[in-house]
Amino acid sequence: MSVQSDSTPLKPVKVALTPQERFNDYLQSRRMRNTEQRRAVLDCVFKHHDHFDADQLLERLPSKGKSGYVSRPTVYRTLGEFVDAGLLRKFVLDGRSVYEHDYGYPQHDHLYCSKCEKLIEFQSEALIKLRDEVAATHQFQVRTHRLIISGVCEDCRKGRVRVRRKVDLI
Amino acid sequence: MSVQSDSTPLKPVKVALTPQERFNDYLQSRRMRNTEQRRAVLDCVFKHHDHFDADQLLERLPSKGKSGYVSRPTVYRTLGEFVDAGLLRKFVLDGRSVYEHDYGYPQHDHLYCSKCEKLIEFQSEALIKLRDEVAATHQFQVRTHRLIISGVCEDCRKGRVRVRRKVDLI
DNA sequence: TTGAATGCAAAGGATTTGCAGAGGC
DNA sequence: GCCTCTGCAAATCCTTTGCATTCAA
């Protein structure tokens, strides 16, 4: 049900502001309020660099009844704001929306293991070049792209399976 | 709500059997039955080369009450069989499952216009090579990949907008 | 005849929305 | 105090499932 991340994260990009500072700017520019819930979700999201969906985020936040609880609708609303603010990127994997850090991390793509559901990040300058060439051929103005290569990761091929999951997306 | 296709389809690949023949083989090999509904859906799907979702297919089939009607659950079930049989490929766009011809057409990727929701197909040998190189670096066994480049198409940039739609996926 | 396929209605799962009360600014 | 935000419950959207009936082989 959840999404795994591999252990070789990308090198962070240098940024002037913390995600918190950047989000504050975003809020102020739109007359939106700096609420306890937004702060809680933002801190949770940027605590570690990985991929996650709404459910995983909810599990990491205080559960219902406890102090600091954030409701499911608010989590969804807030994630949308983070995407808007350029803090997160969102994509769809196996029917669920998956989020990853955008602010502070370079553009990249993914290898997706359909056995253990692990996402492995990679950067390729050649891919960007290829993408822009194809687009130019079609007089197409690129906004972004998403490449997912699916198959079986090294660990799973070698039998070192960490988790077994129902899968099959793309 | 629907998916548009551009007017420059890929060159078909030479194949020994018609989709119908190939599907019959598939059915027989699994002791499945050649029903009127399956024939109707298959004919409808291969009538023209484009991208479509379940709703669009239902619109193209005889509507409820008329002869030749196929129910929504059967359409979904049948599309799944076509994917299984290697006749169609399925991907997710903006929350809906979109299908395209696989049998008889070469592997390709898409430019997606977020203004008019048009999908433009393209082939790139270089992309396959790049994909396999990246995978090799990670000892990753490739099964397939999906690249969607989103942005604005030529027509929309020039103001020749055909349809206006709510969008934003990737 | 006999098991597979269909249509109906209803369930499912992820995400979104209306609204009344809570709370930033 | 005003207006945004939140949590709740319920709605939505797309897709799948249970089941009695129909039908291909």
mmCIF file of C-alpha atoms (C1' of nucleotides) in Angstrom:
data_model
loop_
_atom_site.group_PDB
_atom_site.id
_atom_site.type_symbol
_atom_site.label_atom_id
_atom_site.label_comp_id
_atom_site.label_asym_id
_atom_site.label_seq_id
_atom_site.Cartn_x
_atom_site.Cartn_y
_atom_site.Cartn_z
ATOM 1 C CA MET A 1 0.000 0.000 0.000
ATOM 2 C CA SER A 2 2.876 2.355 0.663
ATOM 3 C CA VAL A 3 5.707 3.544 -1.505
ATOM 4 C CA GLN A 4 9.298 2.674 -0.737
ATOM 5 C CA SER A 5 12.296 4.845 -1.454
ATOM 6 C CA ASP A 6 15.804 3.732 -2.177
ATOM 7 C CA SER A 7 18.797 4.620 -0.062
ATOM 8 C CA THR A 8 20.669 6.786 -2.546
ATOM 9 C CA PRO A 9 18.906 10.131 -2.515
ATOM 10 C CA LEU A 10 19.791 12.880 -4.959
ATOM 11 C CA LYS A 11 22.174 15.627 -3.990
ATOM 12 C CA PRO A 12 20.164 18.579 -2.720
ATOM 13 C CA VAL A 13 20.282 21.814 -4.660
ATOM 14 C CA LYS A 14 21.317 25.013 -2.855
ATOM 15 C CA VAL A 15 18.321 27.167 -2.038
ATOM 16 C CA ALA A 16 18.057 30.549 -0.366
ATOM 17 C CA LEU A 17 15.059 29.852 1.846
ATOM 18 C CA THR A 18 13.940 26.933 3.964
ATOM 19 C CA PRO A 19 10.745 25.258 2.803
ATOM 20 C CA GLN A 20 9.056 26.884 5.783
ATOM 21 C CA GLU A 21 10.228 30.344 4.779
ATOM 22 C CA ARG A 22 9.246 29.785 1.198
ATOM 23 C CA PHE A 23 5.812 28.575 2.187
ATOM 24 C CA ASN A 24 5.325 31.592 4.419
ATOM 25 C CA ASP A 25 6.050 33.832 1.453
ATOM 26 C CA TYR A 26 3.536 31.878 -0.565
ATOM 27 C CA LEU A 27 0.895 32.217 2.143
ATOM 28 C CA GLN A 28 1.433 35.933 2.572
ATOM 29 C CA SER A 29 1.297 36.592 -1.146
ATOM 30 C CA ARG A 30 -2.158 35.045 -1.206
ATOM 31 C CA ARG A 31 -3.586 36.270 2.085
ATOM 32 C CA MET A 32 -3.613 32.727 3.384
ATOM 33 C CA ARG A 33 -3.062 31.892 7.024
ATOM 34 C CA ASN A 34 -0.147 30.271 8.745
ATOM 35 C CA THR A 35 -2.060 27.701 10.717
ATOM 36 C CA GLU A 36 -0.886 25.041 13.117
ATOM 37 C CA GLN A 37 -2.014 22.337 10.681
ATOM 38 C CA ARG A 38 -0.080 23.740 7.742
ATOM 39 C CA ARG A 39 3.029 24.023 9.870
ATOM 40 C CA ALA A 40 2.639 20.486 11.160
ATOM 41 C CA VAL A 41 2.203 19.013 7.693
ATOM 42 C CA LEU A 42 5.091 20.993 6.248
ATOM 43 C CA ASP A 43 7.457 19.943 9.023
ATOM 44 C CA CYS A 44 6.429 16.325 8.602
ATOM 45 C CA VAL A 45 6.829 16.409 4.836
ATOM 46 C CA PHE A 46 10.329 17.902 4.904
ATOM 47 C CA LYS A 47 11.588 15.838 7.817
ATOM 48 C CA HIS A 48 13.093 13.297 5.426
ATOM 49 C CA HIS A 49 13.562 13.002 1.689
ATOM 50 C CA ASP A 50 11.281 10.304 0.394
ATOM 51 C CA HIS A 51 8.170 9.582 -1.627
ATOM 52 C CA PHE A 52 4.857 9.299 0.129
ATOM 53 C CA ASP A 53 1.118 9.344 -0.379
ATOM 54 C CA ALA A 54 -1.646 10.926 1.689
ATOM 55 C CA ASP A 55 -2.097 7.798 3.798
ATOM 56 C CA GLN A 56 1.546 7.526 4.702
ATOM 57 C CA LEU A 57 1.587 11.169 5.671
ATOM 58 C CA LEU A 58 -1.459 10.690 7.869
ATOM 59 C CA GLU A 59 0.264 7.779 9.600
ATOM 60 C CA ARG A 60 3.257 9.959 10.373
ATOM 61 C CA LEU A 61 1.143 12.725 11.865
ATOM 62 C CA PRO A 62 -0.488 12.440 15.315
ATOM 63 C CA SER A 63 -3.548 10.221 15.076
ATOM 64 C CA LYS A 64 -7.114 11.248 15.696
ATOM 65 C CA GLY A 65 -7.776 12.386 19.240
ATOM 66 C CA LYS A 66 -4.141 13.296 19.909
ATOM 67 C CA SER A 67 -2.798 16.833 19.958
ATOM 68 C CA GLY A 68 -1.515 17.980 16.608
ATOM 69 C CA TYR A 69 -3.974 15.834 14.676
ATOM 70 C CA VAL A 70 -4.671 16.953 11.125
ATOM 71 C CA SER A 71 -7.746 15.658 9.365
ATOM 72 C CA ARG A 72 -7.641 13.825 6.065
ATOM 73 C CA PRO A 73 -9.345 16.579 4.052
ATOM 74 C CA THR A 74 -6.910 19.126 5.414
ATOM 75 C CA VAL A 75 -3.984 16.891 4.536
ATOM 76 C CA TYR A 76 -5.207 16.677 0.952
ATOM 77 C CA ARG A 77 -5.853 20.401 0.796
ATOM 78 C CA THR A 78 -2.448 21.191 2.229
ATOM 79 C CA LEU A 79 -0.588 18.858 -0.109
ATOM 80 C CA GLY A 80 -2.255 20.642 -3.000
ATOM 81 C CA GLU A 81 -1.023 23.949 -1.628
ATOM 82 C CA PHE A 82 2.530 22.622 -1.375
ATOM 83 C CA VAL A 83 2.385 21.543 -4.999
ATOM 84 C CA ASP A 84 1.078 24.990 -5.896
ATOM 85 C CA ALA A 85 3.827 26.613 -3.906
ATOM 86 C CA GLY A 86 6.478 24.611 -5.731
ATOM 87 C CA LEU A 87 7.509 22.666 -2.654
ATOM 88 C CA LEU A 88 6.281 19.260 -3.803
ATOM 89 C CA ARG A 89 5.741 17.434 -7.054
ATOM 90 C CA LYS A 90 2.907 14.996 -7.450
ATOM 91 C CA PHE A 91 2.487 11.998 -9.684
ATOM 92 C CA VAL A 92 0.229 9.000 -9.923
ATOM 93 C CA LEU A 93 1.451 5.492 -9.222
ATOM 94 C CA ASP A 94 -0.822 2.496 -9.196
ATOM 95 C CA GLY A 95 -3.891 4.662 -8.688
ATOM 96 C CA ARG A 96 -2.594 6.719 -5.796
ATOM 97 C CA SER A 97 -1.154 10.215 -5.776
ATOM 98 C CA VAL A 98 2.486 10.147 -4.755
ATOM 99 C CA TYR A 99 4.362 13.230 -3.602
ATOM 100 C CA GLU A 100 8.061 14.032 -3.586
ATOM 101 C CA HIS A 101 10.241 16.982 -2.711
ATOM 102 C CA ASP A 102 10.586 19.517 -5.463
ATOM 103 C CA TYR A 103 11.996 22.554 -3.690
ATOM 104 C CA GLY A 104 15.631 21.975 -2.921
ATOM 105 C CA TYR A 105 16.002 18.955 -5.166
ATOM 106 C CA PRO A 106 16.952 18.677 -8.807
ATOM 107 C CA GLN A 107 14.623 17.561 -11.584
ATOM 108 C CA HIS A 108 14.819 13.792 -11.890
ATOM 109 C CA ASP A 109 12.969 10.668 -12.996
ATOM 110 C CA HIS A 110 12.305 7.229 -11.587
ATOM 111 C CA LEU A 111 12.876 3.534 -11.861
ATOM 112 C CA TYR A 112 9.933 1.763 -10.287
ATOM 113 C CA CYS A 113 10.214 -1.817 -9.059
ATOM 114 C CA SER A 114 6.914 -3.578 -9.543
ATOM 115 C CA LYS A 115 7.899 -6.273 -7.039
ATOM 116 C CA CYS A 116 8.720 -4.202 -3.966
ATOM 117 C CA GLU A 117 7.254 -0.866 -5.142
ATOM 118 C CA LYS A 118 10.542 0.882 -4.553
ATOM 119 C CA LEU A 119 11.205 4.136 -6.407
ATOM 120 C CA ILE A 120 14.787 4.814 -7.471
ATOM 121 C CA GLU A 121 15.630 8.332 -8.526
ATOM 122 C CA PHE A 122 17.965 9.216 -11.366
ATOM 123 C CA GLN A 123 19.018 12.335 -13.213
ATOM 124 C CA SER A 124 19.744 12.475 -16.895
ATOM 125 C CA GLU A 125 20.795 15.547 -18.780
ATOM 126 C CA ALA A 126 20.538 13.531 -21.993
ATOM 127 C CA LEU A 127 16.881 12.884 -21.308
ATOM 128 C CA ILE A 128 16.134 16.582 -20.993
ATOM 129 C CA LYS A 129 17.944 17.225 -24.243
ATOM 130 C CA LEU A 130 16.057 14.437 -25.986
ATOM 131 C CA ARG A 131 12.769 15.693 -24.589
ATOM 132 C CA ASP A 132 13.396 19.222 -25.850
ATOM 133 C CA GLU A 133 14.410 17.956 -29.292
ATOM 134 C CA VAL A 134 11.253 15.881 -29.641
ATOM 135 C CA ALA A 135 9.154 18.821 -28.499
ATOM 136 C CA ALA A 136 10.846 21.174 -30.935
ATOM 137 C CA THR A 137 10.049 18.797 -33.799
ATOM 138 C CA HIS A 138 6.385 19.150 -32.929
ATOM 139 C CA GLN A 139 6.473 22.881 -32.160
ATOM 140 C CA PHE A 140 5.460 21.824 -28.674
ATOM 141 C CA GLN A 141 6.111 24.046 -25.659
ATOM 142 C CA VAL A 142 7.313 21.875 -22.773
ATOM 143 C CA ARG A 143 6.099 22.554 -19.269
ATOM 144 C CA THR A 144 7.348 19.394 -17.635
ATOM 145 C CA HIS A 145 7.675 15.682 -18.192
ATOM 146 C CA ARG A 146 7.386 12.447 -16.288
ATOM 147 C CA LEU A 147 9.277 9.276 -17.087
ATOM 148 C CA ILE A 148 8.776 6.101 -15.140
ATOM 149 C CA ILE A 149 10.764 3.046 -16.045
ATOM 150 C CA SER A 150 9.208 -0.010 -14.501
ATOM 151 C CA GLY A 151 10.647 -3.430 -14.004
ATOM 152 C CA VAL A 152 12.489 -5.320 -11.306
ATOM 153 C CA CYS A 153 15.174 -3.825 -9.078
ATOM 154 C CA GLU A 154 18.513 -5.379 -8.250
ATOM 155 C CA ASP A 155 17.463 -6.486 -4.775
ATOM 156 C CA CYS A 156 14.362 -8.232 -6.036
ATOM 157 C CA ARG A 157 16.193 -9.927 -8.862
ATOM 158 C CA LYS A 158 18.698 -11.296 -6.367
ATOM 159 C CA GLY A 159 15.964 -12.562 -4.128
ATOM 160 C CA ARG A 160 16.576 -9.985 -1.439
ATOM 161 C CA VAL A 161 12.957 -8.973 -1.424
ATOM 162 C CA ARG A 162 12.057 -6.529 1.309
ATOM 163 C CA VAL A 163 8.321 -6.417 0.908
ATOM 164 C CA ARG A 164 5.828 -8.198 -1.263
ATOM 165 C CA ARG A 165 3.093 -6.114 -2.789
ATOM 166 C CA LYS A 166 0.267 -6.296 -5.237
ATOM 167 C CA VAL A 167 1.249 -4.183 -8.158
ATOM 168 C CA ASP A 168 1.138 -3.364 -11.853
ATOM 169 C CA LEU A 169 0.627 0.149 -12.914
ATOM 170 C CA ILE A 170 1.907 1.886 -15.998
ATOM 171 C CA MET B 1 -13.633 14.832 -20.072
ATOM 172 C CA SER B 2 -12.427 12.994 -23.160
ATOM 173 C CA VAL B 3 -9.009 12.546 -24.678
ATOM 174 C CA GLN B 4 -8.130 14.007 -28.039
ATOM 175 C CA SER B 5 -5.743 12.468 -30.531
ATOM 176 C CA ASP B 6 -3.655 14.232 -33.124
ATOM 177 C CA SER B 7 -3.960 13.654 -36.825
ATOM 178 C CA THR B 8 -0.545 12.139 -37.475
ATOM 179 C CA PRO B 9 -0.804 8.541 -36.321
ATOM 180 C CA LEU B 10 2.203 6.262 -36.208
ATOM 181 C CA LYS B 11 2.961 3.936 -39.060
ATOM 182 C CA PRO B 12 1.385 0.563 -38.314
ATOM 183 C CA VAL B 13 3.644 -2.421 -37.843
ATOM 184 C CA LYS B 14 3.086 -5.471 -40.021
ATOM 185 C CA VAL B 15 1.288 -8.208 -38.137
ATOM 186 C CA ALA B 16 0.235 -11.709 -39.154
ATOM 187 C CA LEU B 17 -3.215 -11.726 -37.598
ATOM 188 C CA THR B 18 -6.025 -9.225 -37.347
ATOM 189 C CA PRO B 19 -6.828 -8.077 -33.815
ATOM 190 C CA GLN B 20 -9.954 -10.211 -34.052
ATOM 191 C CA GLU B 21 -7.988 -13.311 -34.983
ATOM 192 C CA ARG B 22 -5.468 -12.697 -32.304
ATOM 193 C CA PHE B 23 -8.148 -12.203 -29.698
ATOM 194 C CA ASN B 24 -9.847 -15.415 -30.767
ATOM 195 C CA ASP B 25 -6.591 -17.272 -30.197
ATOM 196 C CA TYR B 26 -6.359 -15.664 -26.786
ATOM 197 C CA LEU B 27 -9.901 -16.669 -25.908
ATOM 198 C CA GLN B 28 -9.450 -20.243 -27.049
ATOM 199 C CA SER B 29 -6.184 -20.666 -25.189
ATOM 200 C CA ARG B 30 -8.029 -19.781 -22.001
ATOM 201 C CA ARG B 31 -11.345 -21.492 -22.609
ATOM 202 C CA MET B 32 -13.039 -18.126 -22.729
ATOM 203 C CA ARG B 33 -16.053 -17.478 -24.909
ATOM 204 C CA ASN B 34 -16.407 -15.469 -28.063
ATOM 205 C CA THR B 35 -19.431 -13.433 -27.071
ATOM 206 C CA GLU B 36 -21.343 -10.792 -28.950
ATOM 207 C CA GLN B 37 -20.212 -8.185 -26.429
ATOM 208 C CA ARG B 38 -16.529 -8.992 -26.804
ATOM 209 C CA ARG B 39 -16.817 -8.851 -30.578
ATOM 210 C CA ALA B 40 -18.701 -5.551 -30.438
ATOM 211 C CA VAL B 41 -16.148 -3.928 -28.153
ATOM 212 C CA LEU B 42 -13.204 -5.222 -30.153
ATOM 213 C CA ASP B 43 -14.635 -3.960 -33.431
ATOM 214 C CA CYS B 44 -15.338 -0.581 -31.903
ATOM 215 C CA VAL B 45 -11.873 -0.315 -30.386
ATOM 216 C CA PHE B 46 -10.013 -1.117 -33.598
ATOM 217 C CA LYS B 47 -12.258 0.897 -35.877
ATOM 218 C CA HIS B 48 -9.877 3.838 -35.680
ATOM 219 C CA HIS B 49 -6.468 4.491 -34.195
ATOM 220 C CA ASP B 50 -6.876 6.806 -31.250
ATOM 221 C CA HIS B 51 -6.737 7.125 -27.497
ATOM 222 C CA PHE B 52 -9.888 6.650 -25.488
ATOM 223 C CA ASP B 53 -11.213 5.969 -22.033
ATOM 224 C CA ALA B 54 -14.064 3.756 -20.876
ATOM 225 C CA ASP B 55 -16.603 6.561 -21.135
ATOM 226 C CA GLN B 56 -15.703 7.425 -24.684
ATOM 227 C CA LEU B 57 -15.942 3.786 -25.664
ATOM 228 C CA LEU B 58 -19.370 3.532 -24.076
ATOM 229 C CA GLU B 59 -20.502 6.555 -26.028
ATOM 230 C CA ARG B 60 -19.392 4.936 -29.272
ATOM 231 C CA LEU B 61 -21.268 1.719 -28.546
ATOM 232 C CA PRO B 62 -25.060 1.429 -28.832
ATOM 233 C CA SER B 63 -26.676 3.032 -25.822
ATOM 234 C CA LYS B 64 -28.756 1.339 -23.178
ATOM 235 C CA GLY B 65 -31.945 -0.174 -24.512
ATOM 236 C CA LYS B 66 -30.657 -0.467 -28.078
ATOM 237 C CA SER B 67 -29.493 -3.677 -29.688
ATOM 238 C CA GLY B 68 -25.769 -4.280 -29.272
ATOM 239 C CA TYR B 69 -25.637 -2.494 -25.941
ATOM 240 C CA VAL B 70 -22.718 -3.446 -23.707
ATOM 241 C CA SER B 71 -22.870 -2.616 -20.025
ATOM 242 C CA ARG B 72 -20.272 -0.554 -18.268
ATOM 243 C CA PRO B 73 -18.911 -3.394 -16.126
ATOM 244 C CA THR B 74 -18.514 -5.546 -19.227
ATOM 245 C CA VAL B 75 -16.697 -2.750 -21.009
ATOM 246 C CA TYR B 76 -14.234 -2.470 -18.146
ATOM 247 C CA ARG B 77 -13.813 -6.233 -17.978
ATOM 248 C CA THR B 78 -13.298 -6.501 -21.714
ATOM 249 C CA LEU B 79 -10.753 -3.700 -21.861
ATOM 250 C CA GLY B 80 -8.777 -5.535 -19.215
ATOM 251 C CA GLU B 81 -8.837 -8.647 -21.365
ATOM 252 C CA PHE B 82 -7.569 -6.706 -24.367
ATOM 253 C CA VAL B 83 -4.679 -5.403 -22.308
ATOM 254 C CA ASP B 84 -3.984 -8.959 -21.162
ATOM 255 C CA ALA B 85 -4.128 -10.190 -24.722
ATOM 256 C CA GLY B 86 -1.597 -7.595 -25.828
ATOM 257 C CA LEU B 87 -4.088 -5.727 -28.000
ATOM 258 C CA LEU B 88 -4.194 -2.532 -25.948
ATOM 259 C CA ARG B 89 -1.933 -0.592 -23.634
ATOM 260 C CA LYS B 90 -3.350 1.286 -20.711
ATOM 261 C CA PHE B 91 -2.101 4.346 -18.882
ATOM 262 C CA VAL B 92 -3.448 6.869 -16.468
ATOM 263 C CA LEU B 93 -4.038 10.467 -17.461
ATOM 264 C CA ASP B 94 -5.609 12.989 -15.172
ATOM 265 C CA GLY B 95 -7.166 10.292 -13.007
ATOM 266 C CA ARG B 96 -8.742 8.250 -15.791
ATOM 267 C CA SER B 97 -7.493 5.093 -17.475
ATOM 268 C CA VAL B 98 -6.667 5.764 -21.107
ATOM 269 C CA TYR B 99 -6.246 2.994 -23.663
ATOM 270 C CA GLU B 100 -4.373 2.905 -26.947
ATOM 271 C CA HIS B 101 -3.608 0.344 -29.621
ATOM 272 C CA ASP B 102 -0.659 -1.874 -28.839
ATOM 273 C CA TYR B 103 -1.052 -4.729 -31.311
ATOM 274 C CA GLY B 104 -0.063 -3.567 -34.759
ATOM 275 C CA TYR B 105 1.560 -0.356 -33.556
ATOM 276 C CA PRO B 106 5.122 0.370 -32.506
ATOM 277 C CA GLN B 107 6.244 1.296 -28.999
ATOM 278 C CA HIS B 108 5.977 5.036 -28.576
ATOM 279 C CA ASP B 109 5.558 7.873 -26.118
ATOM 280 C CA HIS B 110 3.439 11.002 -25.863
ATOM 281 C CA LEU B 111 3.330 14.733 -25.828
ATOM 282 C CA TYR B 112 0.280 15.838 -23.871
ATOM 283 C CA CYS B 113 -1.252 19.260 -24.333
ATOM 284 C CA SER B 114 -2.683 20.464 -21.067
ATOM 285 C CA LYS B 115 -4.837 23.043 -22.853
ATOM 286 C CA CYS B 116 -6.785 20.850 -25.280
ATOM 287 C CA GLU B 117 -5.873 17.447 -23.778
ATOM 288 C CA LYS B 118 -4.548 16.254 -27.099
ATOM 289 C CA LEU B 119 -2.087 13.351 -27.101
ATOM 290 C CA ILE B 120 0.627 13.414 -29.758
ATOM 291 C CA GLU B 121 2.542 10.210 -30.354
ATOM 292 C CA PHE B 122 6.244 10.021 -31.087
ATOM 293 C CA GLN B 123 8.869 7.329 -31.409
ATOM 294 C CA SER B 124 12.437 7.655 -30.252
ATOM 295 C CA GLU B 125 15.071 4.998 -30.539
ATOM 296 C CA ALA B 126 17.385 7.241 -28.561
ATOM 297 C CA LEU B 127 14.975 7.187 -25.658
ATOM 298 C CA ILE B 128 14.972 3.400 -25.523
ATOM 299 C CA LYS B 129 18.748 3.396 -25.576
ATOM 300 C CA LEU B 130 18.906 5.993 -22.817
ATOM 301 C CA ARG B 131 16.367 4.058 -20.770
ATOM 302 C CA ASP B 132 18.353 0.857 -21.037
ATOM 303 C CA GLU B 133 21.587 2.610 -20.111
ATOM 304 C CA VAL B 134 20.073 4.141 -17.003
ATOM 305 C CA ALA B 135 18.597 0.790 -16.035
ATOM 306 C CA ALA B 136 21.916 -0.978 -16.540
ATOM 307 C CA THR B 137 23.615 1.520 -14.232
ATOM 308 C CA HIS B 138 21.214 0.463 -11.504
ATOM 309 C CA GLN B 139 21.228 -3.253 -12.314
ATOM 310 C CA PHE B 140 17.551 -2.747 -13.025
ATOM 311 C CA GLN B 141 15.631 -5.117 -15.285
ATOM 312 C CA VAL B 142 13.305 -3.093 -17.507
ATOM 313 C CA ARG B 143 9.803 -4.318 -18.240
ATOM 314 C CA THR B 144 8.427 -1.179 -19.796
ATOM 315 C CA HIS B 145 8.406 2.582 -19.453
ATOM 316 C CA ARG B 146 6.078 5.499 -19.820
ATOM 317 C CA LEU B 147 7.134 9.014 -20.748
ATOM 318 C CA ILE B 148 4.683 11.844 -20.950
ATOM 319 C CA ILE B 149 5.885 15.278 -21.921
ATOM 320 C CA SER B 150 3.303 17.854 -21.006
ATOM 321 C CA GLY B 151 2.967 21.407 -22.136
ATOM 322 C CA VAL B 152 1.164 23.318 -24.850
ATOM 323 C CA CYS B 153 0.747 22.109 -28.418
ATOM 324 C CA GLU B 154 1.311 24.120 -31.550
ATOM 325 C CA ASP B 155 -2.386 24.686 -32.214
ATOM 326 C CA CYS B 156 -3.036 25.979 -28.728
ATOM 327 C CA ARG B 157 -0.009 28.232 -28.757
ATOM 328 C CA LYS B 158 -1.244 29.772 -31.981
ATOM 329 C CA GLY B 159 -4.671 30.317 -30.554
ATOM 330 C CA ARG B 160 -6.296 27.651 -32.695
ATOM 331 C CA VAL B 161 -7.809 26.021 -29.665
ATOM 332 C CA ARG B 162 -10.218 23.226 -30.475
ATOM 333 C CA VAL B 163 -11.579 22.526 -27.031
ATOM 334 C CA ARG B 164 -11.117 24.038 -23.649
ATOM 335 C CA ARG B 165 -10.791 21.665 -20.745
ATOM 336 C CA LYS B 166 -10.022 21.527 -17.062
ATOM 337 C CA VAL B 167 -6.648 19.908 -16.792
ATOM 338 C CA ASP B 168 -3.345 19.500 -15.000
ATOM 339 C CA LEU B 169 -2.060 16.089 -14.330
ATOM 340 C CA ILE B 170 1.538 14.963 -14.193
ATOM 341 C "C1'" DT C 1 -25.667 -29.519 -20.201
ATOM 342 C "C1'" DT C 2 -22.597 -26.713 -17.872
ATOM 343 C "C1'" DG C 3 -19.514 -23.445 -16.679
ATOM 344 C "C1'" DA C 4 -18.435 -18.820 -18.307
ATOM 345 C "C1'" DA C 5 -20.233 -14.132 -19.243
ATOM 346 C "C1'" DT C 6 -23.497 -10.513 -18.677
ATOM 347 C "C1'" DG C 7 -26.241 -6.818 -16.481
ATOM 348 C "C1'" DC C 8 -27.834 -4.945 -12.446
ATOM 349 C "C1'" DA C 9 -27.209 -2.903 -8.234
ATOM 350 C "C1'" DA C 10 -24.257 -2.052 -4.960
ATOM 351 C "C1'" DA C 11 -19.640 -1.756 -3.038
ATOM 352 C "C1'" DG C 12 -14.899 0.201 -3.029
ATOM 353 C "C1'" DG C 13 -11.095 3.298 -2.682
ATOM 354 C "C1'" DA C 14 -9.104 7.697 -3.253
ATOM 355 C "C1'" DT C 15 -10.119 12.341 -3.206
ATOM 356 C "C1'" DT C 16 -13.194 16.392 -2.860
ATOM 357 C "C1'" DT C 17 -16.898 19.372 -1.123
ATOM 358 C "C1'" DG C 18 -20.657 21.855 1.789
ATOM 359 C "C1'" DC C 19 -21.090 23.727 5.845
ATOM 360 C "C1'" DA C 20 -20.993 25.204 10.756
ATOM 361 C "C1'" DG C 21 -17.850 26.215 14.120
ATOM 362 C "C1'" DA C 22 -12.831 27.554 15.294
ATOM 363 C "C1'" DG C 23 -9.155 30.562 14.890
ATOM 364 C "C1'" DG C 24 -5.423 33.581 12.439
ATOM 365 C "C1'" DC C 25 -4.445 38.448 11.633
ATOM 366 C "C1'" DG D 1 -14.351 41.279 13.987
ATOM 367 C "C1'" DC D 2 -13.676 39.557 9.629
ATOM 368 C "C1'" DC D 3 -12.695 36.152 6.756
ATOM 369 C "C1'" DT D 4 -10.061 32.045 6.160
ATOM 370 C "C1'" DC D 5 -9.394 27.336 7.758
ATOM 371 C "C1'" DT D 6 -10.696 23.161 9.831
ATOM 372 C "C1'" DG D 7 -13.134 18.834 10.800
ATOM 373 C "C1'" DC D 8 -17.067 16.297 10.003
ATOM 374 C "C1'" DA D 9 -20.030 13.947 7.152
ATOM 375 C "C1'" DA D 10 -21.385 13.173 2.907
ATOM 376 C "C1'" DA D 11 -20.678 13.370 -1.916
ATOM 377 C "C1'" DT D 12 -18.011 12.367 -6.209
ATOM 378 C "C1'" DC D 13 -15.577 9.979 -9.577
ATOM 379 C "C1'" DC D 14 -13.932 5.985 -11.615
ATOM 380 C "C1'" DT D 15 -13.716 1.226 -11.279
ATOM 381 C "C1'" DT D 16 -14.723 -3.291 -9.381
ATOM 382 C "C1'" DT D 17 -17.586 -6.966 -7.330
ATOM 383 C "C1'" DG D 18 -21.559 -10.242 -5.864
ATOM 384 C "C1'" DC D 19 -25.038 -12.536 -7.701
ATOM 385 C "C1'" DA D 20 -28.927 -14.345 -10.396
ATOM 386 C "C1'" DT D 21 -29.735 -14.984 -15.120
ATOM 387 C "C1'" DT D 22 -28.347 -15.768 -19.847
ATOM 388 C "C1'" DC D 23 -25.803 -18.038 -23.256
ATOM 389 C "C1'" DA D 24 -21.716 -20.076 -25.935
ATOM 390 C "C1'" DA D 25 -19.713 -24.443 -26.733
#
